[in-house]
mmCIF file of C-alpha atoms in Angstrom:
data_model
loop_
_atom_site.group_PDB
_atom_site.id
_atom_site.type_symbol
_atom_site.label_atom_id
_atom_site.label_comp_id
_atom_site.label_asym_id
_atom_site.label_seq_id
_atom_site.Cartn_x
_atom_site.Cartn_y
_atom_site.Cartn_z
ATOM 1 C CA MET A 1 -0.188 -0.104 -0.502
ATOM 2 C CA MET A 2 0.990 3.540 -1.102
ATOM 3 C CA ARG A 3 1.905 6.085 1.030
ATOM 4 C CA SER A 4 0.037 9.100 0.622
ATOM 5 C CA HIS A 5 3.093 11.531 1.353
ATOM 6 C CA ALA A 6 6.001 11.958 -1.034
ATOM 7 C CA THR A 7 9.490 11.789 0.429
ATOM 8 C CA PRO A 8 10.436 9.804 3.498
ATOM 9 C CA PRO A 9 10.270 10.462 6.679
ATOM 10 C CA GLU A 10 12.307 14.901 7.373
ATOM 11 C CA GLY A 11 15.025 14.579 9.279
ATOM 12 C CA PRO A 12 19.189 15.895 7.007
ATOM 13 C CA THR A 13 19.259 12.307 4.862
ATOM 14 C CA ALA A 14 14.803 12.314 2.990
ATOM 15 C CA VAL A 15 15.150 12.234 -0.306
ATOM 16 C CA PRO A 16 13.564 14.310 -2.954
ATOM 17 C CA LEU A 17 11.176 11.987 -4.138
ATOM 18 C CA LEU A 18 7.622 12.708 -6.283
ATOM 19 C CA ALA A 19 4.470 9.941 -6.069
ATOM 20 C CA PRO A 20 1.018 10.473 -7.769
ATOM 21 C CA GLY A 21 -1.510 12.664 -5.510
ATOM 22 C CA THR A 22 1.012 15.219 -3.724
ATOM 23 C CA GLN A 23 2.388 17.450 -5.544
ATOM 24 C CA PHE A 24 1.297 16.067 -9.326
ATOM 25 C CA THR A 25 -0.711 13.711 -10.400
ATOM 26 C CA ALA A 26 -0.215 10.734 -12.291
ATOM 27 C CA SER A 27 -0.343 11.618 -15.920
ATOM 28 C CA GLU A 28 2.302 15.117 -15.201
ATOM 29 C CA LEU A 29 4.320 12.317 -13.764
ATOM 30 C CA SER A 30 4.373 10.374 -16.573
ATOM 31 C CA ALA A 31 4.699 13.278 -19.651
ATOM 32 C CA MET A 32 7.697 15.261 -16.925
ATOM 33 C CA THR A 33 9.165 11.773 -17.415
ATOM 34 C CA LEU A 34 8.742 12.227 -21.689
ATOM 35 C CA ASP A 35 10.198 15.431 -21.064
ATOM 36 C CA GLY A 36 13.331 14.133 -19.266
ATOM 37 C CA VAL A 37 12.417 16.106 -16.071
ATOM 38 C CA ILE A 38 11.980 13.037 -14.021
ATOM 39 C CA CYS A 39 13.300 9.478 -13.853
ATOM 40 C CA HIS A 40 11.318 6.824 -12.876
ATOM 41 C CA VAL A 41 12.730 4.318 -9.608
ATOM 42 C CA PHE A 42 10.041 2.294 -8.611
ATOM 43 C CA GLY A 43 6.612 1.299 -8.748
ATOM 44 C CA GLN A 44 5.103 5.057 -9.607
ATOM 45 C CA ILE A 45 7.996 6.592 -7.689
ATOM 46 C CA PHE A 46 9.798 9.076 -9.503
ATOM 47 C CA ARG A 47 12.793 11.513 -9.747
ATOM 48 C CA PRO A 48 13.993 14.505 -10.376
ATOM 49 C CA SER A 49 16.588 13.371 -13.287
ATOM 50 C CA SER A 50 19.501 15.902 -12.446
ATOM 51 C CA LEU A 51 19.459 13.625 -8.321
ATOM 52 C CA PRO A 52 21.362 10.139 -9.650
ATOM 53 C CA GLU A 53 19.868 6.448 -9.089
ATOM 54 C CA THR A 54 21.863 5.216 -5.417
ATOM 55 C CA PRO A 55 21.406 3.284 -2.916
ATOM 56 C CA THR A 56 19.643 6.568 -1.133
ATOM 57 C CA VAL A 57 17.704 7.538 -3.976
ATOM 58 C CA ARG A 58 16.537 3.136 -4.220
ATOM 59 C CA ALA A 59 15.958 2.264 -0.051
ATOM 60 C CA ALA A 60 14.046 5.748 0.189
ATOM 61 C CA ALA A 61 11.757 5.051 -3.183
ATOM 62 C CA LEU A 62 11.315 1.507 -1.517
ATOM 63 C CA ALA A 63 10.613 3.068 1.537
ATOM 64 C CA LEU A 64 7.433 4.646 0.243
ATOM 65 C CA ALA A 65 5.393 1.332 -0.773
ATOM 66 C CA VAL A 66 6.441 0.415 3.514
ATOM 67 C CA PRO A 67 2.753 0.122 5.612
ATOM 68 C CA ALA A 68 3.589 2.669 7.448
ATOM 69 C CA TYR A 69 2.763 1.420 11.114
ATOM 70 C CA LEU A 70 5.446 -1.376 10.317
ATOM 71 C CA SER A 71 7.991 1.862 9.179
ATOM 72 C CA HIS A 72 9.550 2.081 12.357
ATOM 73 C CA ARG A 73 10.534 -1.812 12.843
ATOM 74 C CA ALA A 74 10.622 -3.210 8.801
ATOM 75 C CA VAL A 75 14.515 -3.720 7.050
ATOM 76 C CA LEU A 76 14.480 -4.193 3.188
ATOM 77 C CA GLY A 77 15.979 -7.238 2.952
ATOM 78 C CA GLN A 78 16.857 -10.242 0.460
ATOM 79 C CA LEU A 79 16.504 -8.488 -3.379
ATOM 80 C CA SER A 80 14.435 -5.722 -2.488
ATOM 81 C CA ALA A 81 18.743 -5.254 -0.432
ATOM 82 C CA ALA A 82 20.717 -6.105 -3.228
ATOM 83 C CA TRP A 83 18.450 -3.925 -5.456
ATOM 84 C CA VAL A 84 19.364 -1.158 -3.499
ATOM 85 C CA HIS A 85 22.780 -2.392 -3.361
ATOM 86 C CA GLY A 86 22.751 -2.099 -6.743
ATOM 87 C CA CYS A 87 23.656 -5.608 -8.151
ATOM 88 C CA ALA A 88 20.392 -7.186 -8.623
ATOM 89 C CA PRO A 89 17.055 -6.262 -10.377
ATOM 90 C CA LEU A 90 13.430 -4.723 -8.403
ATOM 91 C CA PRO A 91 11.565 -7.954 -7.239
ATOM 92 C CA GLU A 92 8.406 -7.821 -7.858
ATOM 93 C CA VAL A 93 7.246 -8.495 -4.515
ATOM 94 C CA ILE A 94 9.897 -6.169 -2.248
ATOM 95 C CA SER A 95 11.250 -7.632 0.609
ATOM 96 C CA LEU A 96 10.756 -6.915 4.779
ATOM 97 C CA LEU A 97 12.398 -8.245 7.591
ATOM 98 C CA VAL A 98 11.811 -6.842 11.291
ATOM 99 C CA ALA A 99 13.431 -9.272 14.183
ATOM 100 C CA ASN A 100 12.171 -11.602 15.337
ATOM 101 C CA ASP A 101 11.229 -9.860 19.295
ATOM 102 C CA GLY A 102 7.913 -12.280 20.229
ATOM 103 C CA ASN A 103 5.391 -9.448 18.512
ATOM 104 C CA SER A 104 3.253 -10.870 15.179
ATOM 105 C CA VAL A 105 3.662 -9.607 12.308
ATOM 106 C CA SER A 106 1.847 -9.673 8.610
ATOM 107 C CA LEU A 107 0.927 -7.636 5.480
ATOM 108 C CA PRO A 108 -2.155 -7.138 3.591
ATOM 109 C CA ARG A 109 -2.433 -8.883 0.692
ATOM 110 C CA SER A 110 -2.976 -6.041 -1.324
ATOM 111 C CA SER A 111 0.859 -4.421 0.493
ATOM 112 C CA GLY A 112 3.050 -5.154 -2.356
ATOM 113 C CA ALA A 113 5.653 -7.383 -0.262
ATOM 114 C CA SER A 114 6.704 -9.947 2.362
ATOM 115 C CA ILE A 115 7.133 -10.011 5.433
ATOM 116 C CA ARG A 116 9.377 -12.318 7.286
ATOM 117 C CA GLN A 117 11.091 -12.089 11.149
ATOM 118 C CA VAL A 118 14.229 -13.147 11.734
ATOM 119 C CA SER A 119 17.469 -12.948 13.803
ATOM 120 C CA LEU A 120 18.387 -9.773 12.880
ATOM 121 C CA ALA A 121 21.937 -8.414 14.630
ATOM 122 C CA VAL A 122 21.834 -4.036 14.948
ATOM 123 C CA GLN A 123 25.368 -4.542 12.927
ATOM 124 C CA GLU A 124 24.353 -6.647 10.212
ATOM 125 C CA VAL A 125 21.360 -3.207 9.681
ATOM 126 C CA MET A 126 23.021 0.458 8.040
ATOM 127 C CA VAL A 127 20.300 3.030 6.920
ATOM 128 C CA LEU A 128 20.451 4.645 3.702
ATOM 129 C CA GLY A 129 17.974 7.329 2.818
ATOM 130 C CA GLY A 130 16.509 6.969 6.388
ATOM 131 C CA THR A 131 15.535 3.626 5.426
ATOM 132 C CA PRO A 132 17.334 0.365 7.361
ATOM 133 C CA VAL A 133 19.277 -1.918 4.700
ATOM 134 C CA THR A 134 21.073 -5.113 5.497
ATOM 135 C CA ARG A 135 24.255 -4.796 5.038
ATOM 136 C CA PRO A 136 25.435 -6.502 1.859
ATOM 137 C CA LEU A 137 27.321 -9.046 3.667
ATOM 138 C CA ARG A 138 23.878 -10.007 5.124
ATOM 139 C CA THR A 139 22.136 -9.211 2.135
ATOM 140 C CA ALA A 140 24.542 -11.749 0.027
ATOM 141 C CA VAL A 141 23.779 -14.059 2.684
ATOM 142 C CA ASP A 142 20.055 -14.301 2.664
ATOM 143 C CA VAL A 143 20.256 -14.223 -1.697
ATOM 144 C CA ALA A 144 22.726 -17.192 -1.305
ATOM 145 C CA ARG A 145 19.864 -19.202 1.074
ATOM 146 C CA SER A 146 17.012 -18.449 -0.671
ATOM 147 C CA ALA A 147 16.883 -16.827 -3.813
ATOM 148 C CA PRO A 148 15.923 -18.993 -7.032
ATOM 149 C CA GLU A 149 19.438 -20.595 -8.010
ATOM 150 C CA LEU A 150 19.937 -19.494 -11.232
ATOM 151 C CA LEU A 151 19.208 -15.559 -10.048
ATOM 152 C CA ALA A 152 21.302 -15.685 -6.699
ATOM 153 C CA ARG A 153 24.271 -16.925 -8.727
ATOM 154 C CA THR A 154 24.278 -13.661 -10.631
ATOM 155 C CA VAL A 155 23.258 -11.609 -7.407
ATOM 156 C CA LEU A 156 25.878 -12.883 -5.924
ATOM 157 C CA GLN A 157 28.729 -12.443 -8.097
ATOM 158 C CA THR A 158 27.558 -8.549 -9.191
ATOM 159 C CA MET A 159 27.924 -7.938 -5.631
ATOM 160 C CA ALA A 160 31.830 -10.529 -5.353
ATOM 161 C CA GLU A 161 32.784 -8.430 -8.298
ATOM 162 C CA GLN A 162 31.948 -4.642 -6.135
ATOM 163 C CA PRO A 163 35.117 -4.301 -4.728
ATOM 164 C CA LEU A 164 33.152 -1.291 -2.444
ATOM 165 C CA LEU A 165 30.577 -4.719 -0.823
ATOM 166 C CA ASP A 166 33.057 -6.669 -0.083
ATOM 167 C CA CYS A 167 31.609 -9.614 -0.401
ATOM 168 C CA SER A 168 33.946 -12.153 -1.548
ATOM 169 C CA LEU A 169 32.422 -15.207 -2.640
ATOM 170 C CA GLU A 170 35.815 -16.963 -0.216
ATOM 171 C CA ARG A 171 33.739 -13.806 2.508
ATOM 172 C CA LEU A 172 30.934 -14.773 2.338
ATOM 173 C CA LEU A 173 31.407 -18.245 2.687
ATOM 174 C CA CYS A 174 32.598 -17.954 5.562
ATOM 175 C CA ALA A 175 29.480 -15.691 6.577
ATOM 176 C CA ILE A 176 27.482 -18.426 6.014
ATOM 177 C CA GLN A 177 29.450 -21.302 8.286
ATOM 178 C CA ALA A 178 29.297 -18.824 10.954
ATOM 179 C CA ALA A 179 25.388 -18.324 10.615
ATOM 180 C CA PRO A 180 23.438 -20.312 12.720
ATOM 181 C CA HIS A 181 21.565 -23.494 12.275
ATOM 182 C CA VAL A 182 19.031 -21.530 9.794
ATOM 183 C CA PRO A 183 17.068 -22.983 6.344
ATOM 184 C CA GLY A 184 18.361 -23.303 3.875
ATOM 185 C CA LYS A 185 21.972 -22.478 4.867
ATOM 186 C CA ILE A 186 23.719 -26.121 4.014
ATOM 187 C CA ARG A 187 21.653 -24.914 -0.100
ATOM 188 C CA ALA A 188 24.381 -21.357 0.574
ATOM 189 C CA GLN A 189 27.373 -23.386 1.358
ATOM 190 C CA GLU A 190 27.288 -25.503 -1.473
ATOM 191 C CA LEU A 191 26.286 -22.737 -3.838
ATOM 192 C CA VAL A 192 28.566 -21.021 -2.562
ATOM 193 C CA GLN A 193 31.199 -23.508 -3.303
ATOM 194 C CA ALA A 194 29.969 -24.400 -6.366
ATOM 195 C CA MET A 195 30.545 -20.842 -7.437
ATOM 196 C CA MET A 196 34.144 -20.912 -6.289
ATOM 197 C CA GLY A 197 34.856 -24.308 -8.090
ATOM 198 C CA HIS A 198 35.125 -26.022 -4.182
ATOM 199 C CA PRO A 199 33.158 -29.411 -4.365
ATOM 200 C CA PRO A 200 30.785 -29.250 -1.323
ATOM 201 C CA ALA A 201 32.289 -31.162 1.540
ATOM 202 C CA ILE A 202 31.254 -34.455 2.099
ATOM 203 C CA GLY A 203 27.480 -34.088 4.207
ATOM 204 C CA GLY A 204 28.108 -30.496 5.069
ATOM 205 C CA THR A 205 27.443 -28.551 7.564
ATOM 206 C CA GLY A 206 24.360 -27.373 9.441
#
């Protein structure tokens, strides 16, 4: 469900984005796009053409699709976070993570997002454009565990090739091996080992 406002909460990290129903109608935004005044970012969210599309801009755009009642606790994760970091196509469904603190959480079917309660350490989250996003390494671990294999390979390879993300396959494998037993851990380990050209360990690890 799209929020009615067109910018994230006010503050020093607020990003100037546009959405229908605020200053302009959908038709006006479409015309502005054709004129090159604005550029599409996500859904019905646009940025000024003078504003480069950066991880901060992408995170702020996705934040506008997060239901308001979850904005204080939801973190962009998995393939959505990989898109924010510039290493994946925009998924059709926005992946949200919340800390598993014992409080149940759900989303309406029309939200266009999915939500999972997970173990999420403070150091695994960063803030971009006022929006919490999983850091690259945590994002890569989650992609390796849960994304479709062919897509996961492409995303992980792209992340590994970006020095600023510090997500080499070697570092990713160590992070997977050090993670507690969670669904998809063995699959993630075997996937990364295969990408590195290493045969999987006999019996694997939990």
